[in-house]
Coordinates of N, CA and C in Angstrom, one line a residue:
W1 N -3.3 -5.9 -44.1 CA -2.0 -6.6 -44.0 C -2.3 -8.0 -44.0
E2 N -1.6 -8.8 -44.8 CA -1.8 -10.2 -44.9 C -0.4 -10.9 -44.8
G3 N -0.3 -12.0 -44.1 CA 0.9 -12.8 -44.1 C 2.0 -12.1 -43.4
D4 N 3.3 -12.6 -43.7 CA 4.5 -12.0 -43.1 C 5.2 -11.0 -43.9
G5 N 4.6 -10.6 -45.0 CA 5.2 -9.6 -45.9 C 5.2 -8.2 -45.3
P6 N 5.6 -7.3 -46.1 CA 5.6 -5.9 -45.6 C 4.2 -5.4 -45.4
I7 N 4.1 -4.4 -44.5 CA 2.8 -3.8 -44.3 C 2.5 -2.8 -45.4
R8 N 1.3 -3.0 -46.0 CA 0.9 -2.1 -47.1 C -0.3 -1.3 -46.6
P9 N -0.5 -0.1 -47.1 CA -1.6 0.7 -46.8 C -2.9 0.0 -47.2
S10 N -3.9 -0.1 -46.2 CA -5.2 -0.6 -46.5 C -6.0 0.4 -47.2
K11 N -7.2 0.0 -47.7 CA -8.1 0.9 -48.3 C -8.7 1.8 -47.1
M12 N -8.5 3.1 -47.2 CA -8.9 4.0 -46.2 C -10.1 4.8 -46.7
R13 N -11.0 5.1 -45.8 CA -12.2 5.9 -46.1 C -11.7 7.3 -46.4
Q14 N -12.1 7.8 -47.6 CA -11.6 9.2 -48.0 C -12.8 10.2 -47.9
D15 N -12.4 11.4 -47.6 CA -13.3 12.5 -47.6 C -13.6 12.9 -49.1
N16 N -14.7 12.5 -49.6 CA -15.0 12.8 -51.0 C -15.8 14.1 -51.2
R17 N -15.9 14.9 -50.2 CA -16.6 16.2 -50.3 C -15.7 17.1 -51.2
P18 N -16.3 18.0 -51.9 CA -15.5 18.9 -52.7 C -14.7 19.8 -51.8
Y19 N -13.5 20.1 -52.3 CA -12.5 20.9 -51.5 C -13.1 22.2 -51.1
T20 N -13.9 22.9 -52.0 CA -14.5 24.1 -51.7 C -15.5 24.0 -50.5
L21 N -16.3 22.9 -50.5 CA -17.2 22.7 -49.4 C -16.5 22.5 -48.1
V22 N -15.4 21.8 -48.1 CA -14.6 21.6 -46.9 C -14.1 22.9 -46.4
R23 N -13.6 23.8 -47.3 CA -13.1 25.1 -46.9 C -14.2 25.9 -46.3
L24 N -15.4 25.9 -46.9 CA -16.5 26.7 -46.4 C -17.0 26.2 -45.0
L25 N -17.0 24.9 -44.8 CA -17.4 24.4 -43.5 C -16.4 24.8 -42.4
G26 N -15.1 24.8 -42.8 CA -14.0 25.2 -41.9 C -14.2 26.7 -41.5
A27 N -14.5 27.5 -42.6 CA -14.6 28.9 -42.3 C -15.9 29.2 -41.5
Y28 N -16.9 28.4 -41.7 CA -18.1 28.6 -40.9 C -17.8 28.2 -39.4
S29 N -17.1 27.1 -39.2 CA -16.7 26.8 -37.8 C -15.9 27.9 -37.1
D30 N -15.0 28.4 -37.8 CA -14.2 29.5 -37.3 C -15.0 30.7 -36.9
W31 N -15.9 31.1 -37.9 CA -16.8 32.2 -37.6 C -17.7 32.0 -36.4
Y32 N -18.3 30.8 -36.4 CA -19.2 30.4 -35.3 C -18.5 30.5 -33.9
A33 N -17.3 30.0 -33.9 CA -16.5 30.0 -32.6 C -16.2 31.5 -32.2
R34 N -15.8 32.3 -33.1 CA -15.5 33.7 -32.8 C -16.8 34.5 -32.4
R35 N -17.8 34.2 -33.1 CA -19.1 35.0 -32.9 C -19.8 34.5 -31.6
F36 N -19.9 33.2 -31.3 CA -20.7 32.8 -30.3 C -20.0 32.2 -29.1
L37 N -18.8 31.7 -29.3 CA -18.1 31.1 -28.1 C -17.1 32.0 -27.5
H38 N -16.2 32.7 -28.3 CA -15.2 33.5 -27.7 C -15.8 34.6 -26.7
P39 N -16.9 35.2 -27.0 CA -17.5 36.2 -26.1 C -17.9 35.6 -24.7
Q40 N -18.1 34.3 -24.7 CA -18.5 33.7 -23.4 C -17.4 33.4 -22.5
F41 N -16.1 33.4 -23.0 CA -15.0 33.2 -22.1 C -14.6 34.6 -21.5
E42 N -14.1 34.5 -20.2 CA -13.6 35.7 -19.6 C -12.3 36.1 -20.2
A43 N -11.5 35.1 -20.7 CA -10.3 35.3 -21.5 C -10.0 34.1 -22.3
I44 N -9.5 34.3 -23.5 CA -9.1 33.2 -24.4 C -7.9 33.6 -25.2
G45 N -6.9 32.8 -25.2 CA -5.6 33.1 -25.9 C -5.7 32.9 -27.4
P46 N -4.7 33.2 -28.1 CA -4.7 33.1 -29.5 C -4.5 31.6 -29.9
G47 N -4.9 31.3 -31.2 CA -4.7 30.0 -31.7 C -5.7 28.9 -31.3
S48 N -6.8 29.3 -30.8 CA -7.8 28.3 -30.4 C -8.4 27.6 -31.6
D49 N -8.8 26.3 -31.4 CA -9.4 25.5 -32.5 C -10.5 24.8 -32.0
F50 N -11.7 25.0 -32.5 CA -13.0 24.3 -32.0 C -13.5 23.5 -33.2
R51 N -13.5 22.2 -33.0 CA -14.1 21.3 -34.0 C -15.5 21.0 -33.5
K52 N -16.5 21.2 -34.4 CA -17.9 21.1 -34.1 C -18.2 22.1 -33.0
P53 N -18.0 23.4 -33.2 CA -18.2 24.4 -32.2 C -19.7 24.5 -31.7
T54 N -20.6 24.1 -32.6 CA -22.0 24.1 -32.2 C -22.3 23.1 -31.1
C55 N -21.4 22.1 -30.9 CA -21.5 21.1 -29.8 C -20.7 21.4 -28.6
F56 N -20.3 22.7 -28.4 CA -19.5 23.1 -27.3 C -20.3 24.1 -26.5
E57 N -20.5 23.8 -25.2 CA -21.3 24.7 -24.3 C -20.6 25.3 -23.2
I58 N -20.8 26.5 -22.9 CA -20.3 27.2 -21.7 C -21.5 27.7 -21.0
V59 N -21.6 27.3 -19.7 CA -22.7 27.7 -18.9 C -22.2 28.4 -17.7
G60 N -22.4 29.7 -17.6 CA -21.9 30.5 -16.4 C -20.7 31.3 -16.8
P61 N -20.3 32.3 -15.9 CA -19.2 33.2 -16.2 C -17.8 32.6 -15.7
R62 N -16.8 33.3 -15.8 CA -15.5 33.0 -15.2 C -14.9 31.7 -15.7
V63 N -14.8 31.6 -17.0 CA -14.1 30.5 -17.7 C -13.0 31.1 -18.6
T64 N -11.8 30.7 -18.3 CA -10.6 31.2 -19.1 C -9.9 30.1 -19.7
V65 N -9.3 30.3 -20.9 CA -8.4 29.3 -21.5 C -7.2 30.0 -22.1
G66 N -6.1 29.3 -22.2 CA -4.8 29.9 -22.6 C -4.7 29.8 -24.1
D67 N -3.4 29.8 -24.5 CA -3.1 29.8 -26.0 C -3.3 28.4 -26.6
Y68 N -3.6 28.4 -27.8 CA -3.7 27.2 -28.6 C -4.6 26.1 -27.9
F69 N -5.7 26.5 -27.5 CA -6.7 25.6 -26.9 C -7.4 24.8 -28.0
H70 N -7.6 23.5 -27.8 CA -8.2 22.7 -28.8 C -9.4 21.9 -28.2
A71 N -10.5 22.0 -28.8 CA -11.7 21.3 -28.3 C -12.4 20.6 -29.5
M72 N -12.5 19.3 -29.3 CA -13.0 18.4 -30.4 C -14.3 17.8 -29.9
A73 N -15.4 18.5 -30.1 CA -16.8 18.0 -29.7 C -17.4 17.2 -30.9
T74 N -18.5 16.4 -30.5 CA -19.3 15.8 -31.5 C -20.7 15.9 -31.1
K75 N -21.6 15.5 -32.0 CA -23.0 15.6 -31.7 C -23.4 14.7 -30.5
D76 N -22.8 13.6 -30.4 CA -23.1 12.7 -29.3 C -22.1 12.8 -28.2
G77 N -21.2 13.7 -28.3 CA -20.2 13.9 -27.3 C -19.9 15.4 -27.1
R78 N -20.9 16.1 -26.6 CA -20.8 17.5 -26.4 C -19.9 17.8 -25.2
I79 N -19.1 18.9 -25.4 CA -18.2 19.4 -24.3 C -19.0 20.5 -23.5
R80 N -19.0 20.4 -22.2 CA -19.7 21.3 -21.3 C -18.7 21.8 -20.2
L81 N -18.6 23.2 -20.2 CA -17.9 23.8 -19.1 C -18.9 24.6 -18.3
V82 N -19.1 24.3 -17.0 CA -20.2 24.9 -16.2 C -19.6 25.4 -15.0
T83 N -20.0 26.7 -14.7 CA -19.6 27.3 -13.4 C -20.9 27.7 -12.7
W84 N -20.9 27.5 -11.3 CA -22.0 27.8 -10.5 C -21.9 29.3 -10.1
P85 N -22.8 30.2 -10.6 CA -22.7 31.6 -10.3 C -22.8 32.0 -8.9
E86 N -23.6 31.3 -8.1 CA -23.9 31.7 -6.7 C -22.8 31.5 -5.8
T87 N -21.8 30.7 -6.2 CA -20.6 30.5 -5.3 C -19.3 30.9 -6.0
E88 N -19.4 31.7 -7.0 CA -18.2 32.2 -7.7 C -17.4 31.1 -8.3
G89 N -18.0 30.1 -8.8 CA -17.3 29.0 -9.5 C -16.4 29.5 -10.6
R90 N -15.2 28.9 -10.8 CA -14.3 29.4 -11.8 C -13.6 28.2 -12.5
I91 N -13.4 28.2 -13.8 CA -12.6 27.2 -14.5 C -11.5 28.0 -15.2
E92 N -10.2 27.5 -15.0 CA -9.1 28.1 -15.6 C -8.3 27.0 -16.3
I93 N -8.2 27.1 -17.6 CA -7.5 26.1 -18.4 C -6.3 26.7 -19.1
G94 N -5.1 26.1 -19.0 CA -3.9 26.6 -19.5 C -3.7 26.5 -21.0
S95 N -2.5 26.7 -21.4 CA -2.2 26.7 -22.9 C -1.9 25.3 -23.4
Y96 N -2.1 25.1 -24.7 CA -1.9 23.8 -25.4 C -2.6 22.6 -24.7
V97 N -3.9 22.9 -24.3 CA -4.7 21.9 -23.7 C -5.7 21.4 -24.8
A98 N -6.0 20.0 -24.8 CA -6.9 19.4 -25.7 C -8.0 18.8 -24.9
L99 N -9.3 19.1 -25.3 CA -10.5 18.5 -24.7 C -11.1 17.6 -25.8
S100 N -11.4 16.4 -25.4 CA -12.0 15.4 -26.4 C -13.5 15.4 -26.2
P101 N -14.2 14.7 -27.1 CA -15.7 14.7 -27.0 C -16.2 14.1 -25.7
G102 N -17.3 14.7 -25.2 CA -17.9 14.3 -24.0 C -17.3 14.8 -22.7
V103 N -16.3 15.6 -22.7 CA -15.7 16.1 -21.5 C -16.7 17.1 -20.8
R104 N -16.8 16.9 -19.5 CA -17.6 17.8 -18.7 C -16.8 18.3 -17.5
I105 N -16.8 19.6 -17.3 CA -16.0 20.2 -16.2 C -17.0 21.1 -15.5
K106 N -17.2 20.9 -14.2 CA -18.2 21.7 -13.5 C -17.5 22.3 -12.2
S107 N -17.7 23.6 -12.0 CA -17.1 24.2 -10.9 C -18.0 25.0 -10.0
A108 N -18.0 24.8 -8.7 CA -18.7 25.6 -7.7 C -17.7 26.5 -7.0
T109 N -16.4 26.2 -7.1 CA -15.4 27.0 -6.4 C -14.2 27.3 -7.3
S110 N -13.4 26.2 -7.7 CA -12.3 26.5 -8.6 C -11.8 25.2 -9.2
V111 N -11.7 25.1 -10.5 CA -11.0 24.0 -11.2 C -9.9 24.7 -12.1
K112 N -8.6 24.3 -11.8 CA -7.5 24.8 -12.6 C -6.8 23.6 -13.3
I113 N -6.6 23.8 -14.6 CA -5.9 22.8 -15.4 C -4.7 23.5 -16.0
G114 N -3.5 22.8 -15.8 CA -2.2 23.4 -16.3 C -2.1 23.3 -17.8
D115 N -0.8 23.6 -18.2 CA -0.5 23.6 -19.6 C -0.3 22.2 -20.2
S116 N -0.5 22.0 -21.5 CA -0.1 20.8 -22.2 C -0.8 19.6 -21.7
C117 N -2.0 19.7 -21.3 CA -2.8 18.6 -20.8 C -3.7 18.0 -21.9
V118 N -3.9 16.7 -21.8 CA -4.8 16.0 -22.7 C -6.0 15.4 -21.9
I119 N -7.2 15.8 -22.1 CA -8.4 15.3 -21.4 C -9.1 14.5 -22.4
A120 N -9.2 13.1 -22.2 CA -9.8 12.2 -23.2 C -11.3 12.2 -23.1
E121 N -11.9 11.3 -23.9 CA -13.4 11.3 -24.1 C -14.1 11.0 -22.8
N122 N -15.2 11.7 -22.6 CA -16.1 11.4 -21.5 C -15.5 11.5 -20.1
V123 N -14.5 12.4 -19.9 CA -13.9 12.6 -18.6 C -14.8 13.6 -17.9
Y124 N -15.0 13.4 -16.6 CA -15.8 14.3 -15.7 C -14.9 14.9 -14.6
I125 N -14.8 16.2 -14.5 CA -14.0 16.9 -13.5 C -15.0 17.8 -12.7
T126 N -15.0 17.7 -11.4 CA -15.9 18.5 -10.6 C -15.2 18.8 -9.3
D127 N -15.6 20.0 -8.8 CA -15.0 20.4 -7.5 C -16.1 20.5 -6.4
A128 N -17.3 19.8 -6.6 CA -18.4 19.8 -5.7 C -19.2 18.5 -5.8
D129 N -19.9 18.3 -4.7 CA -20.8 17.1 -4.7 C -22.2 17.4 -5.4
W130 N -22.5 18.7 -5.5 CA -23.7 19.2 -6.1 C -25.0 19.0 -5.3
H131 N -24.9 18.2 -4.3 CA -26.0 18.1 -3.3 C -25.5 17.4 -2.1
G132 N -26.1 17.5 -0.9 CA -25.7 16.8 0.2 C -26.3 15.3 0.3
I133 N -25.8 14.6 1.2 CA -26.3 13.2 1.4 C -27.8 13.2 1.8
Y134 N -28.2 14.1 2.7 CA -29.6 14.1 3.1 C -30.3 15.3 2.5
E135 N -29.7 16.5 2.4 CA -30.4 17.6 1.8 C -30.0 17.6 0.3
R136 N -30.8 16.9 -0.5 CA -30.4 16.7 -1.9 C -31.0 17.7 -2.8
I137 N -31.7 18.7 -2.3 CA -32.3 19.7 -3.2 C -31.6 21.0 -3.1
Y138 N -30.5 21.1 -2.3 CA -29.8 22.3 -2.1 C -28.3 22.2 -2.7
P139 N -28.1 22.6 -3.9 CA -26.8 22.6 -4.5 C -26.0 23.8 -3.9
P140 N -24.6 23.8 -4.0 CA -23.8 22.8 -4.7 C -23.3 21.7 -3.7
G141 N -23.7 21.6 -2.5 CA -23.2 20.6 -1.5 C -21.8 20.9 -1.1
E142 N -21.1 19.9 -0.6 CA -19.7 20.1 -0.2 C -18.8 20.4 -1.4
M143 N -17.8 21.3 -1.2 CA -17.0 21.6 -2.4 C -15.5 21.9 -1.9
A144 N -14.6 21.7 -2.8 CA -13.2 21.9 -2.6 C -12.5 22.1 -3.9
P145 N -11.5 23.0 -4.0 CA -10.8 23.2 -5.3 C -10.2 22.0 -5.9
V146 N -10.1 21.9 -7.2 CA -9.4 20.9 -8.0 C -8.2 21.6 -8.7
E147 N -7.1 21.0 -8.7 CA -5.9 21.6 -9.4 C -5.2 20.4 -10.1
I148 N -5.1 20.6 -11.4 CA -4.4 19.6 -12.3 C -3.2 20.3 -12.9
G149 N -2.0 19.6 -12.7 CA -0.7 20.2 -13.1 C -0.5 20.2 -14.6
N150 N 0.8 20.5 -15.0 CA 1.1 20.5 -16.4 C 1.4 19.1 -16.9
N151 N 1.1 19.0 -18.2 CA 1.5 17.7 -19.0 C 0.8 16.5 -18.3
V152 N -0.5 16.7 -17.9 CA -1.2 15.6 -17.4 C -2.1 15.0 -18.4
W153 N -2.2 13.7 -18.4 CA -3.1 12.9 -19.4 C -4.2 12.2 -18.5
I154 N -5.4 12.6 -18.8 CA -6.6 12.0 -18.1 C -7.3 11.2 -19.2
S155 N -7.3 9.8 -19.0 CA -7.8 8.9 -20.0 C -9.3 8.8 -20.0
D156 N -9.8 8.0 -21.0 CA -11.3 7.9 -21.2 C -12.1 7.5 -20.0
R157 N -13.2 8.2 -19.8 CA -14.2 7.9 -18.8 C -13.7 8.1 -17.3
A158 N -12.6 8.7 -17.1 CA -12.1 8.9 -15.8 C -12.9 10.0 -15.1
T159 N -12.9 10.0 -13.8 CA -13.6 11.0 -13.0 C -12.6 11.6 -12.0
V160 N -12.6 12.9 -11.9 CA -11.7 13.6 -10.9 C -12.7 14.4 -10.0
L161 N -12.6 14.0 -8.7 CA -13.6 14.6 -7.7 C -13.0 15.7 -6.9
K162 N -13.8 16.4 -6.1 CA -13.5 17.6 -5.4 C -12.2 17.4 -4.5
G163 N -11.5 18.5 -4.4 CA -10.3 18.6 -3.5 C -9.1 17.9 -4.0
V164 N -9.1 17.4 -5.2 CA -8.0 16.6 -5.7 C -6.9 17.5 -6.4
R165 N -5.6 17.2 -6.1 CA -4.5 17.8 -6.8 C -3.8 16.7 -7.6
I166 N -3.6 16.9 -8.9 CA -2.8 16.0 -9.7 C -1.5 16.6 -10.1
G167 N -0.4 16.0 -9.8 CA 0.9 16.5 -10.0 C 1.3 16.5 -11.5
D168 N 2.3 17.3 -11.8 CA 2.8 17.4 -13.2 C 3.2 16.0 -13.8
N169 N 3.0 15.8 -15.1 CA 3.4 14.7 -15.9 C 2.8 13.4 -15.4
S170 N 1.6 13.4 -14.7 CA 1.0 12.2 -14.3 C -0.1 11.7 -15.3
I171 N -0.5 10.5 -15.2 CA -1.5 9.9 -16.0 C -2.6 9.2 -15.2
V172 N -3.8 9.5 -15.5 CA -5.0 8.9 -14.9 C -5.5 7.9 -15.9
A173 N -5.5 6.6 -15.5 CA -5.9 5.5 -16.4 C -7.4 5.6 -16.7
A174 N -7.8 4.9 -17.8 CA -9.2 4.9 -18.2 C -10.1 4.3 -17.1
G175 N -11.3 5.0 -16.9 CA -12.3 4.6 -15.9 C -11.9 4.8 -14.5
A176 N -10.8 5.4 -14.2 CA -10.4 5.7 -12.8 C -11.3 6.7 -12.2
V177 N -11.4 6.6 -10.8 CA -12.1 7.6 -10.1 C -11.1 8.2 -9.1
V178 N -10.7 9.4 -9.3 CA -9.7 10.0 -8.5 C -10.3 10.8 -7.3
T179 N -10.0 10.3 -6.1 CA -10.6 10.9 -4.9 C -9.6 11.5 -4.0
S180 N -8.3 11.3 -4.3 CA -7.2 11.9 -3.4 C -6.1 12.3 -4.3
D181 N -5.1 13.1 -3.8 CA -4.1 13.7 -4.5 C -3.2 12.6 -5.3
V182 N -2.7 13.1 -6.4 CA -1.8 12.2 -7.2 C -0.5 12.9 -7.3
P183 N 0.6 12.2 -6.9 CA 1.9 12.8 -6.9 C 2.4 13.0 -8.4
P184 N 3.4 13.9 -8.6 CA 3.9 14.1 -9.9 C 4.5 12.8 -10.5
D185 N 4.6 12.6 -11.8 CA 5.2 11.5 -12.5 C 4.7 10.2 -12.0
T186 N 3.4 10.1 -11.9 CA 2.7 8.8 -11.4 C 1.6 8.4 -12.3
I187 N 1.4 7.1 -12.5 CA 0.2 6.6 -13.2 C -0.7 6.1 -12.1
V188 N -2.0 6.5 -12.1 CA -2.9 6.0 -11.2 C -4.1 5.3 -11.9
G189 N -4.8 4.4 -11.3 CA -5.9 3.7 -11.9 C -6.7 3.0 -10.8
G190 N -8.0 2.7 -11.2 CA -8.8 1.9 -10.3 C -9.9 2.8 -9.7
V191 N -10.7 2.2 -8.8 CA -11.8 2.9 -8.1 C -11.8 2.5 -6.7
P192 N -11.3 3.4 -5.8 CA -10.7 4.7 -6.1 C -9.3 4.5 -6.7
A193 N -8.9 5.6 -7.3 CA -7.6 5.5 -8.0 C -6.4 5.3 -7.0
K194 N -5.5 4.4 -7.4 CA -4.3 4.2 -6.6 C -3.1 4.2 -7.5
P195 N -1.9 4.5 -7.0 CA -0.7 4.5 -7.8 C -0.4 3.1 -8.4
I196 N -0.1 3.1 -9.7 CA 0.2 1.9 -10.4 C 1.7 1.8 -10.7
R197 N 2.3 2.9 -11.1 CA 3.8 2.9 -11.3 C 4.3 4.3 -11.4
Q198 N 5.6 4.5 -11.2 CA 6.2 5.8 -11.3 C 6.7 6.0 -12.7
L199 N 6.7 7.2 -13.2 CA 7.2 7.5 -14.5 C 8.6 8.2 -14.4
D200 N 9.5 8.0 -15.4 CA 10.8 8.6 -15.4 C 10.6 10.1 -15.6
P201 N 11.0 10.9 -14.6 CA 10.8 12.4 -14.8 C 11.6 13.0 -15.9
E202 N 12.6 12.3 -16.4 CA 13.5 12.8 -17.5 C 12.7 12.7 -18.8

């Protein structure tokens, strides 16, 4: 765009791969997800979509996801869902949830994510310290469940720590470290995260 005239489309980078190749790569991704990822979930709803499924990792049992789950991993932004088997760790993700590249979710007790949530790049969610202050070789350390409500947006590089509950329709700002509960319809940010403003619940 130049000057004060109308906005015109700029030259965009196009995917010049043959259409047949694009279709084959898509079919391979779908096959890989069904063959290698779906069996690792305790339950998975219909309509799931894995982009770069070879870069998606599930470590441990008791991981469930709802309908139309979307995961967009990359080679340098692997998505990892990890449960600690010795303490019955569990990850429960609702329907219409999108995970971006680099998301890590680790559970020693319980991490629950509601419906219609967007988890941005490089977000870390954990329900445990994973070692003590002094006894650093004995995982998982202190732990407490994490619960994230419906329609929550967690922005880039944010961290959600043990024992936190995030209310419906809330937003966690980029880089925030959430150490305490977040009320519904609230934007929080900072280290540690504090309320910034209220959102219109309508």
